[in-house]
Amino acid sequence: MRKYLYPILLLAFGALVAAIYVFKKPELRLPNLKERRGTLALGGEWLNTKGAIQGLLAKLRQNPKDQKSRLLLAQAYMQEGRVTGDHPYYDAAAVELLDDVLAAEPENFEALACKASISLTQHHFSQGLALAQQAQEINPNSGFVYGLLTDANVELGHYDEAVQMADKMNQVRPDLGAYARVSYLREIRGDVPGAIQAMDIAVKAGLDGMEQTEWTRVALGHLYEVSGDLPRAEACYQHALADRPGYAYATAGLGRVAAARHDYATAIKDFRQARAEVKDYAFTDELVDLYRLNNQPDEANEMAKESIDMLASAAQQANSNEAVGHYADRELAYAYLKTNELDKALEHAKIEYARRPDNIDVNETLAWVYYKRGEYADAAKYMKVARRTGSQNPVLLARAGLILIKSGQAAEGHALLEKSLKTAPYLNPEVSAEGEKLLAQR
């Protein structure tokens, strides 16, 4: 009997090990919070954020079916992406969590709305619109979802629908987000004073120091820049920095003000500081122009290459993963113009145009690429669409003026150039310089 005992015990032990392996509770994999750096890591907000997220992670490890905590964690990661600029990591983390929520609760309104918001952030505008419409069907009384519908329709060039959705948002929940969207819609229709008024109301509707409030205050400052009022723009950026020290977008705003006053060394310092705080390709892109204006061609070329590498990486990620990844073809078109790679600029401008042919900004991009290529008839065709809302943005007017002159409509082109240069010639020094040259040749 004893000779059979050891084999039986070994078989029993093996069966026990197999049972433990098969039936043990699988380890829950959750995306982790990254440590912040620089001034973003200072102050009580980061400690509160870190504590809240660690608490949510602990709840989910204890109860993996806690979908409310999973949703709150996704929302926290979405906000962390805004604050740090690390959208590739945090947007992917949030989508992973939201997909888990929706797998368990397919009609979870908040999860659908959050996923729509991420799609818009990633420039997946058609997908964002579809998700927002799905969320609206579940809860037609949410102001937040009407904000998403406004944004999606704007980006797709459906401006009448965007106005309707913004009106609905203001009826349901008039708040900072609602007033800010009214401001933008007024701006693209040429009512800059009305846009400033609405954005000022939006700022006053927020809490000083909160990221959303200071983002809105920076947007107000930029409207002052567009209108030619640099002192008020500067005051907005200084106010934002006083309420939220180290805020990168306010620092960049001060950099633009310094550049407008031809203090390029200070502007470069401000943009380098903003770039050190937040991962935003726009800071790198603007440094290209600033280094060139400051007669630093080597640094400008380095920044241009880095800008293209950042954008190309994002575009590649988007093409390989439809769920997450930032479409960046419009930005790439402008980046390639700065390196005089005109074929690549046209390629990416056309890709973006195929996605949203009705958007005025996309048409402006394609028009400007054709202008740089010397294809003025095509440039005029797309610029006509770009101006269909009546926008009075000085850069748009200057580009339109240059294209009209090259297309044989000199009188109208000169008038647009004069208006642009009188309002805010500092917004795009390259375009302004070309405009001044043509006006001098009359």
Coordinates of C-alpha atoms in Angstrom, one line a residue:
M1 CA 0.0 0.0 0.0
R2 CA 2.8 2.3 0.9
K3 CA 4.4 2.1 -2.5
Y4 CA 1.2 3.7 -4.0
L5 CA 1.0 6.4 -1.3
Y6 CA 3.6 8.8 -2.6
P7 CA 2.3 8.8 -6.2
I8 CA -1.2 9.5 -4.9
L9 CA 0.0 12.3 -2.7
L10 CA 1.9 13.8 -5.6
L11 CA -1.2 13.6 -7.8
A12 CA -3.3 15.2 -5.1
F13 CA -0.7 18.0 -4.6
G14 CA -0.5 18.6 -8.4
A15 CA -4.3 18.8 -8.5
L16 CA -4.4 21.3 -5.7
V17 CA -1.8 23.5 -7.4
A18 CA -3.7 23.3 -10.7
A19 CA -6.9 24.2 -8.9
I20 CA -5.3 27.2 -7.2
Y21 CA -3.9 28.3 -10.6
V22 CA -7.2 27.9 -12.5
F23 CA -9.6 29.2 -9.9
K24 CA -7.5 31.9 -8.2
K25 CA -8.7 35.5 -8.6
P26 CA -7.0 37.1 -11.5
E27 CA -4.8 40.1 -10.7
L28 CA -6.5 43.4 -11.6
R29 CA -4.5 45.5 -14.0
L30 CA -5.1 49.2 -13.6
P31 CA -3.3 52.2 -15.3
N32 CA -1.2 54.0 -12.7
L33 CA -0.8 57.7 -12.0
K34 CA 2.4 59.3 -13.0
E35 CA 4.3 61.6 -10.8
R36 CA 4.2 65.3 -11.9
R37 CA 7.2 67.4 -12.4
G38 CA 8.2 71.0 -11.9
T39 CA 5.7 73.5 -10.6
L40 CA 2.9 71.1 -11.4
A41 CA 4.1 69.0 -8.5
L42 CA 3.9 71.9 -6.0
G43 CA 1.0 72.9 -3.9
G44 CA -2.0 71.2 -2.4
E45 CA -3.8 70.5 -5.6
W46 CA -1.4 67.8 -6.6
L47 CA -1.5 66.2 -3.1
N48 CA -5.3 66.2 -3.2
T49 CA -5.3 64.8 -6.8
K50 CA -2.8 62.0 -5.9
G51 CA -4.7 61.1 -2.7
A52 CA -8.1 60.9 -4.5
I53 CA -6.7 58.8 -7.3
Q54 CA -4.9 56.4 -5.0
G55 CA -8.1 56.1 -3.1
L56 CA -10.0 55.1 -6.3
L57 CA -7.3 52.6 -7.2
A58 CA -7.5 51.0 -3.7
K59 CA -11.3 50.7 -4.1
L60 CA -11.0 49.0 -7.4
R61 CA -8.4 46.5 -6.2
Q62 CA -10.8 45.7 -3.4
N63 CA -13.9 45.5 -5.6
P64 CA -13.1 45.2 -9.3
K65 CA -16.8 45.5 -10.2
D66 CA -17.0 49.0 -8.7
Q67 CA -17.9 50.8 -11.9
K68 CA -18.6 54.1 -10.2
S69 CA -15.0 54.2 -9.0
R70 CA -13.7 53.1 -12.4
L71 CA -15.6 56.0 -14.0
L72 CA -14.3 58.5 -11.5
L73 CA -10.8 57.3 -12.1
A74 CA -11.2 57.7 -15.9
Q75 CA -12.5 61.3 -15.3
A76 CA -9.5 62.0 -13.0
Y77 CA -7.1 60.8 -15.7
M78 CA -8.8 62.9 -18.3
Q79 CA -8.2 66.0 -16.1
E80 CA -4.6 64.9 -15.4
G81 CA -4.1 64.8 -19.2
R82 CA -5.3 68.4 -19.5
V83 CA -3.1 69.6 -16.6
T84 CA 0.1 67.8 -17.7
G85 CA -0.4 67.7 -21.4
D86 CA 0.4 64.0 -21.4
H87 CA -2.6 63.1 -23.4
P88 CA -1.1 60.0 -25.1
Y89 CA -0.8 58.2 -21.7
Y90 CA -3.8 59.6 -19.8
D91 CA -6.3 59.5 -22.7
A92 CA -5.3 55.8 -23.4
A93 CA -5.7 55.0 -19.7
A94 CA -9.1 56.7 -19.5
V95 CA -10.4 54.9 -22.6
E96 CA -9.3 51.6 -21.2
L97 CA -11.3 52.3 -18.0
L98 CA -14.3 53.6 -19.9
D99 CA -14.4 50.6 -22.2
D100 CA -14.5 48.4 -19.1
V101 CA -17.4 50.4 -17.7
L102 CA -19.3 50.3 -21.0
A103 CA -18.7 46.5 -21.3
A104 CA -20.5 46.1 -18.0
E105 CA -23.0 49.0 -18.5
P106 CA -23.5 49.7 -22.3
E107 CA -25.8 52.6 -21.7
N108 CA -23.8 54.4 -19.0
F109 CA -24.4 58.0 -19.9
E110 CA -21.3 59.4 -18.2
A111 CA -19.0 56.8 -19.7
L112 CA -20.3 57.5 -23.2
A113 CA -20.0 61.3 -22.7
C114 CA -16.4 61.0 -21.3
K115 CA -15.4 58.8 -24.2
A116 CA -16.9 61.3 -26.6
S117 CA -14.8 64.0 -24.9
I118 CA -11.6 62.0 -25.4
S119 CA -12.4 61.4 -29.0
L120 CA -12.7 65.2 -29.6
T121 CA -9.5 65.8 -27.7
Q122 CA -7.8 63.2 -30.0
H123 CA -9.3 65.0 -33.1
H124 CA -11.5 62.0 -33.9
F125 CA -14.4 64.3 -34.5
S126 CA -16.8 62.1 -36.4
Q127 CA -16.4 59.4 -33.7
G128 CA -16.9 62.0 -31.0
L129 CA -20.1 63.3 -32.6
A130 CA -21.5 59.8 -32.8
L131 CA -20.7 59.0 -29.2
A132 CA -22.2 62.4 -28.0
Q133 CA -25.4 61.7 -30.0
Q134 CA -25.6 58.3 -28.4
A135 CA -25.2 59.9 -25.0
Q136 CA -27.8 62.6 -25.8
E137 CA -30.4 59.9 -26.6
I138 CA -29.9 58.5 -23.1
N139 CA -30.0 61.8 -21.3
P140 CA -31.3 64.7 -23.4
N141 CA -31.2 67.1 -20.4
S142 CA -27.4 67.2 -19.9
G143 CA -25.7 70.5 -20.5
F144 CA -22.3 68.7 -20.8
V145 CA -23.4 66.6 -23.7
Y146 CA -24.7 69.7 -25.6
G147 CA -21.2 71.2 -25.2
L148 CA -19.7 68.1 -26.8
L149 CA -22.2 68.3 -29.6
T150 CA -21.3 72.0 -30.1
D151 CA -17.6 71.2 -30.3
A152 CA -18.0 68.2 -32.6
N153 CA -20.2 70.2 -35.0
V154 CA -17.7 73.1 -35.0
E155 CA -14.8 70.9 -35.8
L156 CA -16.7 69.2 -38.6
G157 CA -17.8 72.5 -40.1
H158 CA -21.4 72.2 -39.2
Y159 CA -21.7 75.7 -37.8
D160 CA -25.5 76.1 -37.9
E161 CA -25.9 72.9 -35.9
A162 CA -23.2 74.1 -33.5
V163 CA -25.1 77.3 -32.8
Q164 CA -28.2 75.2 -32.1
M165 CA -26.4 72.9 -29.7
A166 CA -24.7 75.9 -27.9
D167 CA -28.1 77.6 -27.5
K168 CA -29.4 74.3 -26.0
M169 CA -26.5 74.1 -23.6
N170 CA -27.1 77.6 -22.4
Q171 CA -30.8 76.8 -21.8
V172 CA -30.0 73.6 -19.9
R173 CA -26.9 74.8 -17.9
P174 CA -25.5 78.3 -18.4
D175 CA -22.0 78.0 -17.0
L176 CA -18.3 78.6 -17.9
G177 CA -18.3 76.0 -20.6
A178 CA -21.5 77.3 -22.2
Y179 CA -20.4 80.9 -22.3
A180 CA -17.0 79.9 -23.7
R181 CA -18.6 78.1 -26.6
V182 CA -20.8 81.1 -27.3
S183 CA -17.6 83.2 -27.4
Y184 CA -16.0 80.9 -29.9
L185 CA -19.0 80.8 -32.2
R186 CA -19.2 84.6 -32.1
E187 CA -15.5 84.8 -33.0
I188 CA -15.6 82.6 -36.0
R189 CA -18.6 84.7 -37.3
G190 CA -16.6 87.9 -37.1
D191 CA -18.0 89.3 -33.8
V192 CA -14.8 89.7 -31.8
P193 CA -16.2 92.3 -29.3
G194 CA -19.1 89.9 -28.7
A195 CA -16.7 87.0 -28.3
I196 CA -14.7 89.0 -25.7
Q197 CA -17.8 89.8 -23.8
A198 CA -19.0 86.2 -23.7
M199 CA -15.5 84.9 -22.7
D200 CA -15.3 87.5 -19.9
I201 CA -18.6 86.2 -18.6
A202 CA -17.2 82.7 -18.8
V203 CA -14.2 83.6 -16.7
K204 CA -16.4 85.2 -14.0
A205 CA -18.5 82.1 -13.9
G206 CA -15.5 80.0 -12.8
L207 CA -13.5 79.6 -9.6
D208 CA -10.2 81.5 -9.6
G209 CA -7.2 79.2 -9.8
M210 CA -9.0 76.2 -11.2
E211 CA -7.5 74.9 -14.4
Q212 CA -10.7 75.3 -16.4
T213 CA -11.0 78.9 -15.2
E214 CA -7.5 79.9 -16.0
W215 CA -7.7 78.1 -19.4
T216 CA -10.7 80.3 -20.1
R217 CA -8.8 83.4 -18.9
V218 CA -6.0 82.6 -21.2
A219 CA -8.5 82.2 -24.1
L220 CA -9.8 85.7 -23.2
G221 CA -6.3 87.0 -23.3
H222 CA -5.8 85.5 -26.8
L223 CA -9.0 87.3 -28.0
Y224 CA -7.5 90.5 -26.8
E225 CA -4.4 89.7 -28.8
V226 CA -6.5 89.0 -31.9
S227 CA -8.3 92.3 -31.4
G228 CA -5.0 94.2 -31.1
D229 CA -5.2 95.0 -27.4
L230 CA -1.9 93.8 -26.0
P231 CA -2.1 95.5 -22.6
R232 CA -5.4 93.7 -21.8
A233 CA -4.0 90.4 -23.1
E234 CA -0.9 90.7 -20.9
A235 CA -3.1 91.5 -17.9
C236 CA -5.1 88.3 -18.5
Y237 CA -2.0 86.2 -18.6
Q238 CA -0.5 87.8 -15.5
H239 CA -3.8 87.3 -13.6
A240 CA -3.8 83.6 -14.6
L241 CA -0.3 83.2 -13.3
A242 CA -1.1 84.9 -10.1
D243 CA -4.1 82.6 -9.5
R244 CA -2.3 79.5 -10.8
P245 CA 1.5 79.8 -10.5
G246 CA 3.5 78.2 -13.3
Y247 CA 0.5 77.8 -15.6
A248 CA 2.2 77.0 -18.9
Y249 CA -0.5 78.4 -21.2
A250 CA -0.4 81.8 -19.4
T251 CA 3.4 81.7 -19.5
A252 CA 3.2 81.1 -23.3
G253 CA 0.8 84.0 -23.5
L254 CA 3.3 86.3 -22.0
G255 CA 5.8 85.0 -24.5
R256 CA 3.5 86.0 -27.4
V257 CA 3.2 89.5 -25.9
A258 CA 7.0 89.8 -25.6
A259 CA 7.4 88.6 -29.2
A260 CA 4.8 91.2 -30.3
R261 CA 7.0 93.8 -28.7
H262 CA 10.1 92.3 -30.5
D263 CA 11.6 91.1 -27.2
Y264 CA 12.4 87.7 -28.7
A265 CA 14.9 86.6 -26.0
T266 CA 12.2 87.0 -23.3
A267 CA 9.6 85.2 -25.6
I268 CA 12.0 82.3 -26.1
K269 CA 12.6 82.1 -22.3
D270 CA 8.8 82.0 -21.6
F271 CA 8.1 79.3 -24.2
R272 CA 11.0 77.2 -23.0
Q273 CA 9.6 77.4 -19.5
A274 CA 6.1 76.5 -20.8
R275 CA 7.5 73.6 -22.7
A276 CA 9.3 72.3 -19.7
E277 CA 6.0 72.3 -17.7
V278 CA 3.6 70.8 -20.2
K279 CA 3.9 68.5 -23.2
D280 CA 2.3 70.5 -26.0
Y281 CA 3.7 70.5 -29.5
A282 CA 2.4 74.0 -30.0
F283 CA 5.1 75.4 -27.7
T284 CA 7.8 73.7 -29.8
D285 CA 6.2 74.9 -33.0
E286 CA 6.1 78.5 -31.8
L287 CA 9.8 78.3 -30.7
V288 CA 10.7 77.6 -34.4
D289 CA 9.4 81.0 -35.4
L290 CA 10.9 82.7 -32.3
Y291 CA 14.4 81.3 -32.9
R292 CA 14.3 82.4 -36.6
L293 CA 13.2 85.9 -35.6
N294 CA 16.0 86.0 -33.1
N295 CA 18.6 85.0 -35.8
Q296 CA 19.2 81.5 -34.3
P297 CA 18.8 79.2 -37.3
D298 CA 20.3 76.1 -35.8
E299 CA 18.0 76.2 -32.8
A300 CA 15.1 76.9 -35.2
N301 CA 15.9 73.9 -37.3
E302 CA 16.3 71.7 -34.2
M303 CA 12.9 72.8 -33.0
A304 CA 11.3 72.2 -36.4
K305 CA 12.6 68.7 -36.6
E306 CA 11.4 68.0 -33.0
S307 CA 8.0 69.4 -33.8
I308 CA 7.6 67.2 -36.9
D309 CA 8.8 64.1 -34.9
M310 CA 6.2 64.8 -32.2
L311 CA 3.4 65.3 -34.6
A312 CA 4.3 62.3 -36.8
S313 CA 4.5 60.0 -33.8
A314 CA 1.0 61.1 -32.8
A315 CA -0.3 60.6 -36.3
Q316 CA 1.2 57.2 -36.6
Q317 CA -0.4 56.2 -33.3
A318 CA -3.7 57.4 -34.5
N319 CA -3.5 55.5 -37.8
S320 CA -2.6 52.3 -36.0
N321 CA -5.2 52.6 -33.3
E322 CA -8.6 54.1 -34.2
A323 CA -9.7 54.2 -30.6
V324 CA -6.8 56.3 -29.2
G325 CA -4.3 58.5 -31.0
H326 CA -4.2 62.1 -32.0
Y327 CA -4.9 63.0 -35.6
A328 CA -2.4 65.7 -36.3
D329 CA -2.4 66.1 -40.1
R330 CA -3.4 69.8 -40.1
E331 CA -0.6 70.6 -37.7
L332 CA 1.8 68.5 -39.7
A333 CA 0.9 70.5 -42.9
Y334 CA 2.0 73.8 -41.2
A335 CA 5.1 72.1 -39.7
Y336 CA 6.3 70.9 -43.1
L337 CA 5.7 74.4 -44.5
K338 CA 8.2 75.7 -42.0
T339 CA 10.8 73.2 -43.4
N340 CA 9.8 74.0 -47.0
E341 CA 8.7 70.4 -47.6
L342 CA 5.8 71.4 -49.7
D343 CA 4.8 68.0 -51.0
K344 CA 4.5 66.6 -47.5
A345 CA 2.6 69.7 -46.4
L346 CA 0.1 69.2 -49.2
E347 CA -0.2 65.4 -48.5
H348 CA -1.2 66.0 -44.8
A349 CA -3.4 69.0 -45.6
K350 CA -5.4 66.8 -48.0
I351 CA -5.6 64.0 -45.4
E352 CA -7.2 66.4 -43.0
Y353 CA -9.5 67.9 -45.7
A354 CA -10.8 64.4 -46.5
R355 CA -11.8 64.0 -42.8
R356 CA -13.6 67.4 -42.5
P357 CA -14.0 69.3 -45.8
D358 CA -16.4 71.8 -44.3
N359 CA -14.2 73.1 -41.5
I360 CA -13.0 76.7 -42.2
D361 CA -9.6 76.2 -40.5
V362 CA -8.9 73.1 -42.6
N363 CA -9.8 75.0 -45.8
E364 CA -7.5 77.8 -44.7
T365 CA -4.7 75.3 -44.2
L366 CA -5.1 73.8 -47.6
A367 CA -5.4 77.3 -49.2
W368 CA -2.2 78.4 -47.6
V369 CA -0.3 75.3 -48.7
Y370 CA -1.4 75.8 -52.3
Y371 CA -0.4 79.5 -52.1
K372 CA 3.1 78.4 -50.9
R373 CA 3.3 76.1 -53.9
G374 CA 2.4 78.9 -56.3
E375 CA -1.0 77.3 -57.2
Y376 CA -3.1 80.4 -56.7
A377 CA -6.3 79.3 -58.3
D378 CA -6.6 76.3 -56.0
A379 CA -5.6 78.6 -53.1
A380 CA -8.4 81.0 -53.9
K381 CA -11.0 78.2 -54.1
Y382 CA -10.3 76.9 -50.6
M383 CA -9.8 80.3 -49.1
K384 CA -13.3 81.2 -50.3
V385 CA -14.7 78.4 -48.1
A386 CA -12.4 79.4 -45.2
R387 CA -14.0 82.8 -45.1
R388 CA -17.6 81.7 -45.4
T389 CA -18.4 82.4 -41.7
G390 CA -17.1 85.9 -41.9
S391 CA -14.2 85.4 -39.5
Q392 CA -12.1 88.6 -38.9
N393 CA -9.0 86.8 -37.6
P394 CA -6.1 89.0 -38.8
V395 CA -4.0 86.0 -40.0
L396 CA -6.9 84.7 -42.0
L397 CA -7.5 88.1 -43.5
A398 CA -3.8 88.6 -44.4
R399 CA -3.6 85.2 -46.1
A400 CA -6.8 85.8 -47.9
G401 CA -5.4 89.2 -49.1
L402 CA -2.2 87.7 -50.4
I403 CA -4.1 85.0 -52.3
L404 CA -6.5 87.5 -53.8
I405 CA -3.6 89.7 -55.0
K406 CA -1.9 86.7 -56.6
S407 CA -5.3 85.8 -58.2
G408 CA -5.8 89.1 -59.9
Q409 CA -8.1 90.7 -57.3
A410 CA -5.7 93.3 -56.1
A411 CA -8.1 95.9 -54.7
E412 CA -9.9 93.5 -52.4
G413 CA -6.6 91.9 -51.4
H414 CA -4.9 95.1 -50.5
A415 CA -7.9 96.1 -48.3
L416 CA -7.8 92.9 -46.4
L417 CA -4.0 93.2 -45.9
E418 CA -4.4 96.8 -44.6
K419 CA -7.1 95.7 -42.1
S420 CA -5.0 92.8 -40.9
L421 CA -1.8 94.8 -40.5
K422 CA -3.6 97.6 -38.7
T423 CA -5.2 95.2 -36.2
A424 CA -2.5 92.7 -35.2
P425 CA 0.5 92.4 -37.4
Y426 CA 2.4 90.5 -34.7
L427 CA 0.2 87.4 -34.8
N428 CA 2.1 85.9 -37.8
P429 CA 5.3 87.9 -38.6
E430 CA 6.1 85.9 -41.7
V431 CA 2.7 86.6 -43.3
S432 CA 2.7 90.3 -42.1
A433 CA 6.1 90.8 -43.7
E434 CA 5.0 89.4 -47.0
G435 CA 1.9 91.6 -46.8
E436 CA 3.9 94.7 -46.1
K437 CA 6.1 94.0 -49.0
L438 CA 3.2 93.6 -51.4
L439 CA 1.5 96.8 -50.2
A440 CA 4.8 98.7 -50.7
Q441 CA 4.9 97.6 -54.3
R442 CA 1.6 99.2 -55.2

